[in-house]
């Protein structure tokens, strides 16, 4: 227990309370009220205090934050000693200094937070009043023009707000946000394409395999590739019935006999299955695919390349936006080209990714691929009769014209 400290009291002195506009004669008749901020969770607001002194003639307000606060409270600590006349012991309490400003009812009832803004507004109004009374004709014309422009600007803002509210009521906020996201994503499709070497001599070198999976990442997929190669026909049928990874199933059903080519396809099939699952997620976490044996380096690659970091509710989330889905589609298509001798099935891919066929065709055109449809064959199997669209990489790459202008309407005669 700390030892008690006894202070020797000197001769009794009395200091007058100093305020901003002079001294208060009857300080004992002032009614003091001390307020504190109720937002205890905010580290910047929980230490805010306000002191109010009310008298019969005038009220004073002081605070330890804002424009009128004293900076000395941050530089040192102040203490107040309270003397007990019976025991002649003095208790020392922590204190703060407040700059008490007078508040005139109806004129200067200004909160400390808005003090600077209101002070500037009052100054502008005073200058305008002086111009109206003593200004030149040129100054008066400028003042009238500025006030008319201010009224016109407020009318325009009201009209725009009214029109925006009517559009939101008609279409809905979510539909408008989706339209904006789609429009922005169309311009970002070319930016999210895999690295392209249009001057390459071989189709395999246009979208190089190392740009999709570098040697370190490819080596980390060895164990996962072995698991894909050991899948039983029953497990493949289960994946087929699920209907979400048909591209992977097609690749695993036609594995090559060569050992190196077989190993490469199984590793690529596992990475392709991860890309397809990422495209169907709204957000992914660090625990993504840990249960299926996804290597750590592949997790970091998926988080870094195919997600956008956002801050929500005090946490950083990795969101899969519309633009990132287009990027996943482009990398998946480039990977399928290497797995299928520079030919990929766009119909199966856009179904697995959960995007529209038009969006998938747009990505293939941005990559300069040649689009085609196989010849129709009469058969009993519905899958063979399904009209699938194929994309092939043929040199030189195809340059598609983007139709940006609308067709002109014919004039009625």
mmCIF file with all atom_site columns, C-alpha atoms in Angstrom, residues 122-266:
data_model
loop_
_atom_site.group_PDB
_atom_site.id
_atom_site.type_symbol
_atom_site.label_atom_id
_atom_site.label_alt_id
_atom_site.label_comp_id
_atom_site.label_asym_id
_atom_site.label_entity_id
_atom_site.label_seq_id
_atom_site.pdbx_PDB_ins_code
_atom_site.Cartn_x
_atom_site.Cartn_y
_atom_site.Cartn_z
_atom_site.occupancy
_atom_site.B_iso_or_equiv
_atom_site.pdbx_formal_charge
_atom_site.auth_seq_id
_atom_site.auth_comp_id
_atom_site.auth_asym_id
_atom_site.auth_atom_id
_atom_site.pdbx_PDB_model_num
ATOM 1   C CA . UNK A 1 122 ? -20.345 34.430  -40.695 1.00 0.00 ? 122 UNK A CA 1
ATOM 2   C CA . UNK A 1 123 ? -17.343 36.227  -42.175 1.00 0.00 ? 123 UNK A CA 1
ATOM 3   C CA . UNK A 1 124 ? -18.694 35.779  -45.721 1.00 0.00 ? 124 UNK A CA 1
ATOM 4   C CA . UNK A 1 125 ? -22.119 37.064  -44.697 1.00 0.00 ? 125 UNK A CA 1
ATOM 5   C CA . UNK A 1 126 ? -20.525 40.120  -43.081 1.00 0.00 ? 126 UNK A CA 1
ATOM 6   C CA . UNK A 1 127 ? -18.501 40.872  -46.218 1.00 0.00 ? 127 UNK A CA 1
ATOM 7   C CA . UNK A 1 128 ? -21.609 40.494  -48.374 1.00 0.00 ? 128 UNK A CA 1
ATOM 8   C CA . UNK A 1 129 ? -23.497 42.917  -46.119 1.00 0.00 ? 129 UNK A CA 1
ATOM 9   C CA . UNK A 1 130 ? -20.680 45.453  -46.416 1.00 0.00 ? 130 UNK A CA 1
ATOM 10  C CA . UNK A 1 131 ? -20.675 45.109  -50.199 1.00 0.00 ? 131 UNK A CA 1
ATOM 11  C CA . UNK A 1 132 ? -24.436 45.676  -50.315 1.00 0.00 ? 132 UNK A CA 1
ATOM 12  C CA . UNK A 1 133 ? -24.119 48.824  -48.198 1.00 0.00 ? 133 UNK A CA 1
ATOM 13  C CA . UNK A 1 134 ? -20.811 50.374  -49.284 1.00 0.00 ? 134 UNK A CA 1
ATOM 14  C CA . UNK A 1 135 ? -19.591 48.349  -52.286 1.00 0.00 ? 135 UNK A CA 1
ATOM 15  C CA . UNK A 1 136 ? -19.006 49.647  -55.800 1.00 0.00 ? 136 UNK A CA 1
ATOM 16  C CA . UNK A 1 137 ? -21.346 48.841  -58.667 1.00 0.00 ? 137 UNK A CA 1
ATOM 17  C CA . UNK A 1 138 ? -18.920 46.223  -59.961 1.00 0.00 ? 138 UNK A CA 1
ATOM 18  C CA . UNK A 1 139 ? -18.776 44.478  -56.579 1.00 0.00 ? 139 UNK A CA 1
ATOM 19  C CA . UNK A 1 140 ? -22.570 44.556  -56.280 1.00 0.00 ? 140 UNK A CA 1
ATOM 20  C CA . UNK A 1 141 ? -22.978 42.998  -59.756 1.00 0.00 ? 141 UNK A CA 1
ATOM 21  C CA . UNK A 1 142 ? -20.478 40.258  -58.829 1.00 0.00 ? 142 UNK A CA 1
ATOM 22  C CA . UNK A 1 143 ? -22.363 39.573  -55.593 1.00 0.00 ? 143 UNK A CA 1
ATOM 23  C CA . UNK A 1 144 ? -25.698 39.335  -57.423 1.00 0.00 ? 144 UNK A CA 1
ATOM 24  C CA . UNK A 1 145 ? -24.206 37.006  -60.048 1.00 0.00 ? 145 UNK A CA 1
ATOM 25  C CA . UNK A 1 146 ? -22.690 34.744  -57.373 1.00 0.00 ? 146 UNK A CA 1
ATOM 26  C CA . UNK A 1 147 ? -25.991 34.460  -55.526 1.00 0.00 ? 147 UNK A CA 1
ATOM 27  C CA . UNK A 1 148 ? -27.857 33.633  -58.749 1.00 0.00 ? 148 UNK A CA 1
ATOM 28  C CA . UNK A 1 149 ? -25.302 30.932  -59.588 1.00 0.00 ? 149 UNK A CA 1
ATOM 29  C CA . UNK A 1 150 ? -25.675 29.506  -56.090 1.00 0.00 ? 150 UNK A CA 1
ATOM 30  C CA . UNK A 1 151 ? -29.450 29.294  -56.483 1.00 0.00 ? 151 UNK A CA 1
ATOM 31  C CA . UNK A 1 152 ? -29.063 27.714  -59.931 1.00 0.00 ? 152 UNK A CA 1
ATOM 32  C CA . UNK A 1 153 ? -26.584 25.157  -58.575 1.00 0.00 ? 153 UNK A CA 1
ATOM 33  C CA . UNK A 1 154 ? -28.939 24.189  -55.745 1.00 0.00 ? 154 UNK A CA 1
ATOM 34  C CA . UNK A 1 155 ? -31.835 23.824  -58.231 1.00 0.00 ? 155 UNK A CA 1
ATOM 35  C CA . UNK A 1 156 ? -29.659 21.621  -60.474 1.00 0.00 ? 156 UNK A CA 1
ATOM 36  C CA . UNK A 1 157 ? -28.609 19.401  -57.541 1.00 0.00 ? 157 UNK A CA 1
ATOM 37  C CA . UNK A 1 158 ? -32.237 18.982  -56.526 1.00 0.00 ? 158 UNK A CA 1
ATOM 38  C CA . UNK A 1 159 ? -33.245 18.038  -60.087 1.00 0.00 ? 159 UNK A CA 1
ATOM 39  C CA . UNK A 1 160 ? -30.384 15.531  -60.399 1.00 0.00 ? 160 UNK A CA 1
ATOM 40  C CA . UNK A 1 161 ? -31.234 13.991  -57.011 1.00 0.00 ? 161 UNK A CA 1
ATOM 41  C CA . UNK A 1 162 ? -34.902 13.710  -58.003 1.00 0.00 ? 162 UNK A CA 1
ATOM 42  C CA . UNK A 1 163 ? -34.026 12.060  -61.336 1.00 0.00 ? 163 UNK A CA 1
ATOM 43  C CA . UNK A 1 164 ? -31.591 9.651   -59.646 1.00 0.00 ? 164 UNK A CA 1
ATOM 44  C CA . UNK A 1 165 ? -34.216 8.639   -57.086 1.00 0.00 ? 165 UNK A CA 1
ATOM 45  C CA . UNK A 1 166 ? -36.770 7.975   -59.823 1.00 0.00 ? 166 UNK A CA 1
ATOM 46  C CA . UNK A 1 167 ? -34.299 5.784   -61.757 1.00 0.00 ? 167 UNK A CA 1
ATOM 47  C CA . UNK A 1 168 ? -33.387 3.864   -58.594 1.00 0.00 ? 168 UNK A CA 1
ATOM 48  C CA . UNK A 1 169 ? -37.063 3.267   -57.835 1.00 0.00 ? 169 UNK A CA 1
ATOM 49  C CA . UNK A 1 170 ? -37.699 1.970   -61.363 1.00 0.00 ? 170 UNK A CA 1
ATOM 50  C CA . UNK A 1 171 ? -34.692 -0.340  -61.798 1.00 0.00 ? 171 UNK A CA 1
ATOM 51  C CA . UNK A 1 172 ? -33.575 -0.960  -58.243 1.00 0.00 ? 172 UNK A CA 1
ATOM 52  C CA . UNK A 1 173 ? -30.229 -0.210  -56.624 1.00 0.00 ? 173 UNK A CA 1
ATOM 53  C CA . UNK A 1 174 ? -28.780 -3.708  -57.071 1.00 0.00 ? 174 UNK A CA 1
ATOM 54  C CA . UNK A 1 175 ? -29.589 -3.757  -60.802 1.00 0.00 ? 175 UNK A CA 1
ATOM 55  C CA . UNK A 1 176 ? -27.903 -0.375  -61.303 1.00 0.00 ? 176 UNK A CA 1
ATOM 56  C CA . UNK A 1 177 ? -24.818 -1.475  -59.383 1.00 0.00 ? 177 UNK A CA 1
ATOM 57  C CA . UNK A 1 178 ? -24.601 -4.607  -61.517 1.00 0.00 ? 178 UNK A CA 1
ATOM 58  C CA . UNK A 1 179 ? -24.861 -2.540  -64.717 1.00 0.00 ? 179 UNK A CA 1
ATOM 59  C CA . UNK A 1 180 ? -22.054 -0.261  -63.562 1.00 0.00 ? 180 UNK A CA 1
ATOM 60  C CA . UNK A 1 181 ? -19.905 -3.260  -62.631 1.00 0.00 ? 181 UNK A CA 1
ATOM 61  C CA . UNK A 1 182 ? -20.512 -4.899  -66.021 1.00 0.00 ? 182 UNK A CA 1
ATOM 62  C CA . UNK A 1 183 ? -19.639 -1.698  -67.883 1.00 0.00 ? 183 UNK A CA 1
ATOM 63  C CA . UNK A 1 184 ? -16.429 -1.251  -65.936 1.00 0.00 ? 184 UNK A CA 1
ATOM 64  C CA . UNK A 1 185 ? -15.475 -4.885  -66.347 1.00 0.00 ? 185 UNK A CA 1
ATOM 65  C CA . UNK A 1 186 ? -15.779 -4.690  -70.140 1.00 0.00 ? 186 UNK A CA 1
ATOM 66  C CA . UNK A 1 187 ? -13.020 -2.104  -70.216 1.00 0.00 ? 187 UNK A CA 1
ATOM 67  C CA . UNK A 1 188 ? -10.863 -4.181  -67.856 1.00 0.00 ? 188 UNK A CA 1
ATOM 68  C CA . UNK A 1 189 ? -11.063 -7.435  -69.831 1.00 0.00 ? 189 UNK A CA 1
ATOM 69  C CA . UNK A 1 190 ? -8.058  -6.620  -72.007 1.00 0.00 ? 190 UNK A CA 1
ATOM 70  C CA . UNK A 1 191 ? -6.046  -5.603  -68.950 1.00 0.00 ? 191 UNK A CA 1
ATOM 71  C CA . UNK A 1 192 ? -6.645  -8.979  -67.238 1.00 0.00 ? 192 UNK A CA 1
ATOM 72  C CA . UNK A 1 193 ? -5.571  -11.178 -70.149 1.00 0.00 ? 193 UNK A CA 1
ATOM 73  C CA . UNK A 1 194 ? -2.590  -13.514 -69.609 1.00 0.00 ? 194 UNK A CA 1
ATOM 74  C CA . UNK A 1 195 ? 0.743   -12.327 -71.071 1.00 0.00 ? 195 UNK A CA 1
ATOM 75  C CA . UNK A 1 196 ? 0.610   -12.657 -74.855 1.00 0.00 ? 196 UNK A CA 1
ATOM 76  C CA . UNK A 1 197 ? 3.460   -12.938 -77.384 1.00 0.00 ? 197 UNK A CA 1
ATOM 77  C CA . UNK A 1 198 ? 1.696   -12.206 -80.676 1.00 0.00 ? 198 UNK A CA 1
ATOM 78  C CA . UNK A 1 199 ? 4.981   -12.497 -82.638 1.00 0.00 ? 199 UNK A CA 1
ATOM 79  C CA . UNK A 1 200 ? 5.661   -16.083 -81.534 1.00 0.00 ? 200 UNK A CA 1
ATOM 80  C CA . UNK A 1 201 ? 6.565   -18.699 -84.164 1.00 0.00 ? 201 UNK A CA 1
ATOM 81  C CA . UNK A 1 202 ? 4.674   -21.521 -82.445 1.00 0.00 ? 202 UNK A CA 1
ATOM 82  C CA . UNK A 1 203 ? 1.125   -21.521 -81.028 1.00 0.00 ? 203 UNK A CA 1
ATOM 83  C CA . UNK A 1 204 ? 2.477   -22.905 -77.742 1.00 0.00 ? 204 UNK A CA 1
ATOM 84  C CA . UNK A 1 205 ? 4.621   -19.799 -77.266 1.00 0.00 ? 205 UNK A CA 1
ATOM 85  C CA . UNK A 1 206 ? 1.806   -17.255 -77.652 1.00 0.00 ? 206 UNK A CA 1
ATOM 86  C CA . UNK A 1 207 ? 0.503   -17.863 -74.132 1.00 0.00 ? 207 UNK A CA 1
ATOM 87  C CA . UNK A 1 208 ? 3.475   -19.523 -72.522 1.00 0.00 ? 208 UNK A CA 1
ATOM 88  C CA . UNK A 1 209 ? 2.855   -22.244 -69.972 1.00 0.00 ? 209 UNK A CA 1
ATOM 89  C CA . UNK A 1 210 ? 5.339   -20.732 -67.499 1.00 0.00 ? 210 UNK A CA 1
ATOM 90  C CA . UNK A 1 211 ? 3.205   -17.575 -67.359 1.00 0.00 ? 211 UNK A CA 1
ATOM 91  C CA . UNK A 1 212 ? 0.282   -19.695 -66.190 1.00 0.00 ? 212 UNK A CA 1
ATOM 92  C CA . UNK A 1 213 ? 2.224   -21.989 -63.843 1.00 0.00 ? 213 UNK A CA 1
ATOM 93  C CA . UNK A 1 214 ? 5.887   -21.290 -63.136 1.00 0.00 ? 214 UNK A CA 1
ATOM 94  C CA . UNK A 1 215 ? 8.255   -24.235 -62.456 1.00 0.00 ? 215 UNK A CA 1
ATOM 95  C CA . UNK A 1 216 ? 8.010   -23.849 -58.662 1.00 0.00 ? 216 UNK A CA 1
ATOM 96  C CA . UNK A 1 217 ? 4.197   -23.854 -58.704 1.00 0.00 ? 217 UNK A CA 1
ATOM 97  C CA . UNK A 1 218 ? 4.167   -26.736 -61.171 1.00 0.00 ? 218 UNK A CA 1
ATOM 98  C CA . UNK A 1 219 ? 6.440   -28.790 -58.890 1.00 0.00 ? 219 UNK A CA 1
ATOM 99  C CA . UNK A 1 220 ? 4.201   -28.091 -55.881 1.00 0.00 ? 220 UNK A CA 1
ATOM 100 C CA . UNK A 1 221 ? 1.260   -29.730 -57.717 1.00 0.00 ? 221 UNK A CA 1
ATOM 101 C CA . UNK A 1 222 ? 2.899   -33.168 -57.916 1.00 0.00 ? 222 UNK A CA 1
ATOM 102 C CA . UNK A 1 223 ? 0.992   -34.742 -55.022 1.00 0.00 ? 223 UNK A CA 1
ATOM 103 C CA . UNK A 1 224 ? -2.303  -33.189 -56.116 1.00 0.00 ? 224 UNK A CA 1
ATOM 104 C CA . UNK A 1 225 ? -1.737  -34.394 -59.683 1.00 0.00 ? 225 UNK A CA 1
ATOM 105 C CA . UNK A 1 226 ? -1.131  -37.951 -58.490 1.00 0.00 ? 226 UNK A CA 1
ATOM 106 C CA . UNK A 1 227 ? -4.485  -37.867 -56.673 1.00 0.00 ? 227 UNK A CA 1
ATOM 107 C CA . UNK A 1 228 ? -6.238  -36.728 -59.841 1.00 0.00 ? 228 UNK A CA 1
ATOM 108 C CA . UNK A 1 229 ? -4.599  -39.537 -61.832 1.00 0.00 ? 229 UNK A CA 1
ATOM 109 C CA . UNK A 1 230 ? -5.763  -42.158 -59.306 1.00 0.00 ? 230 UNK A CA 1
ATOM 110 C CA . UNK A 1 231 ? -9.456  -41.222 -59.447 1.00 0.00 ? 231 UNK A CA 1
ATOM 111 C CA . UNK A 1 232 ? -11.726 -44.217 -59.986 1.00 0.00 ? 232 UNK A CA 1
ATOM 112 C CA . UNK A 1 233 ? -14.489 -44.343 -62.630 1.00 0.00 ? 233 UNK A CA 1
ATOM 113 C CA . UNK A 1 234 ? -17.052 -44.017 -59.838 1.00 0.00 ? 234 UNK A CA 1
ATOM 114 C CA . UNK A 1 235 ? -15.417 -40.782 -58.616 1.00 0.00 ? 235 UNK A CA 1
ATOM 115 C CA . UNK A 1 236 ? -15.304 -39.437 -62.167 1.00 0.00 ? 236 UNK A CA 1
ATOM 116 C CA . UNK A 1 237 ? -18.999 -40.273 -62.570 1.00 0.00 ? 237 UNK A CA 1
ATOM 117 C CA . UNK A 1 238 ? -19.716 -38.377 -59.357 1.00 0.00 ? 238 UNK A CA 1
ATOM 118 C CA . UNK A 1 239 ? -17.921 -35.334 -60.759 1.00 0.00 ? 239 UNK A CA 1
ATOM 119 C CA . UNK A 1 240 ? -19.912 -35.705 -63.987 1.00 0.00 ? 240 UNK A CA 1
ATOM 120 C CA . UNK A 1 241 ? -23.198 -35.856 -62.069 1.00 0.00 ? 241 UNK A CA 1
ATOM 121 C CA . UNK A 1 242 ? -22.207 -32.712 -60.157 1.00 0.00 ? 242 UNK A CA 1
ATOM 122 C CA . UNK A 1 243 ? -21.893 -30.907 -63.494 1.00 0.00 ? 243 UNK A CA 1
ATOM 123 C CA . UNK A 1 244 ? -19.549 -28.158 -62.318 1.00 0.00 ? 244 UNK A CA 1
ATOM 124 C CA . UNK A 1 245 ? -16.186 -29.444 -63.563 1.00 0.00 ? 245 UNK A CA 1
ATOM 125 C CA . UNK A 1 246 ? -17.008 -31.004 -66.914 1.00 0.00 ? 246 UNK A CA 1
ATOM 126 C CA . UNK A 1 247 ? -13.836 -29.560 -68.454 1.00 0.00 ? 247 UNK A CA 1
ATOM 127 C CA . UNK A 1 248 ? -11.759 -31.374 -65.839 1.00 0.00 ? 248 UNK A CA 1
ATOM 128 C CA . UNK A 1 249 ? -13.697 -34.615 -66.335 1.00 0.00 ? 249 UNK A CA 1
ATOM 129 C CA . UNK A 1 250 ? -13.150 -34.501 -70.105 1.00 0.00 ? 250 UNK A CA 1
ATOM 130 C CA . UNK A 1 251 ? -9.404  -34.074 -69.588 1.00 0.00 ? 251 UNK A CA 1
ATOM 131 C CA . UNK A 1 252 ? -9.167  -36.908 -67.054 1.00 0.00 ? 252 UNK A CA 1
ATOM 132 C CA . UNK A 1 253 ? -11.166 -39.297 -69.249 1.00 0.00 ? 253 UNK A CA 1
ATOM 133 C CA . UNK A 1 254 ? -8.687  -38.904 -72.111 1.00 0.00 ? 254 UNK A CA 1
ATOM 134 C CA . UNK A 1 255 ? -5.331  -39.018 -70.351 1.00 0.00 ? 255 UNK A CA 1
ATOM 135 C CA . UNK A 1 256 ? -2.364  -39.626 -72.713 1.00 0.00 ? 256 UNK A CA 1
ATOM 136 C CA . UNK A 1 257 ? -0.261  -42.768 -72.442 1.00 0.00 ? 257 UNK A CA 1
ATOM 137 C CA . UNK A 1 258 ? 3.038   -40.862 -72.282 1.00 0.00 ? 258 UNK A CA 1
ATOM 138 C CA . UNK A 1 259 ? 4.111   -40.504 -68.664 1.00 0.00 ? 259 UNK A CA 1
ATOM 139 C CA . UNK A 1 260 ? 5.329   -36.894 -68.825 1.00 0.00 ? 260 UNK A CA 1
ATOM 140 C CA . UNK A 1 261 ? 2.285   -35.712 -70.782 1.00 0.00 ? 261 UNK A CA 1
ATOM 141 C CA . UNK A 1 262 ? 0.002   -37.637 -68.430 1.00 0.00 ? 262 UNK A CA 1
ATOM 142 C CA . UNK A 1 263 ? 1.588   -36.040 -65.357 1.00 0.00 ? 263 UNK A CA 1
ATOM 143 C CA . UNK A 1 264 ? 1.353   -32.563 -66.858 1.00 0.00 ? 264 UNK A CA 1
ATOM 144 C CA . UNK A 1 265 ? -2.324  -32.957 -67.689 1.00 0.00 ? 265 UNK A CA 1
ATOM 145 C CA . UNK A 1 266 ? -3.272  -34.225 -64.223 1.00 0.00 ? 266 UNK A CA 1
#
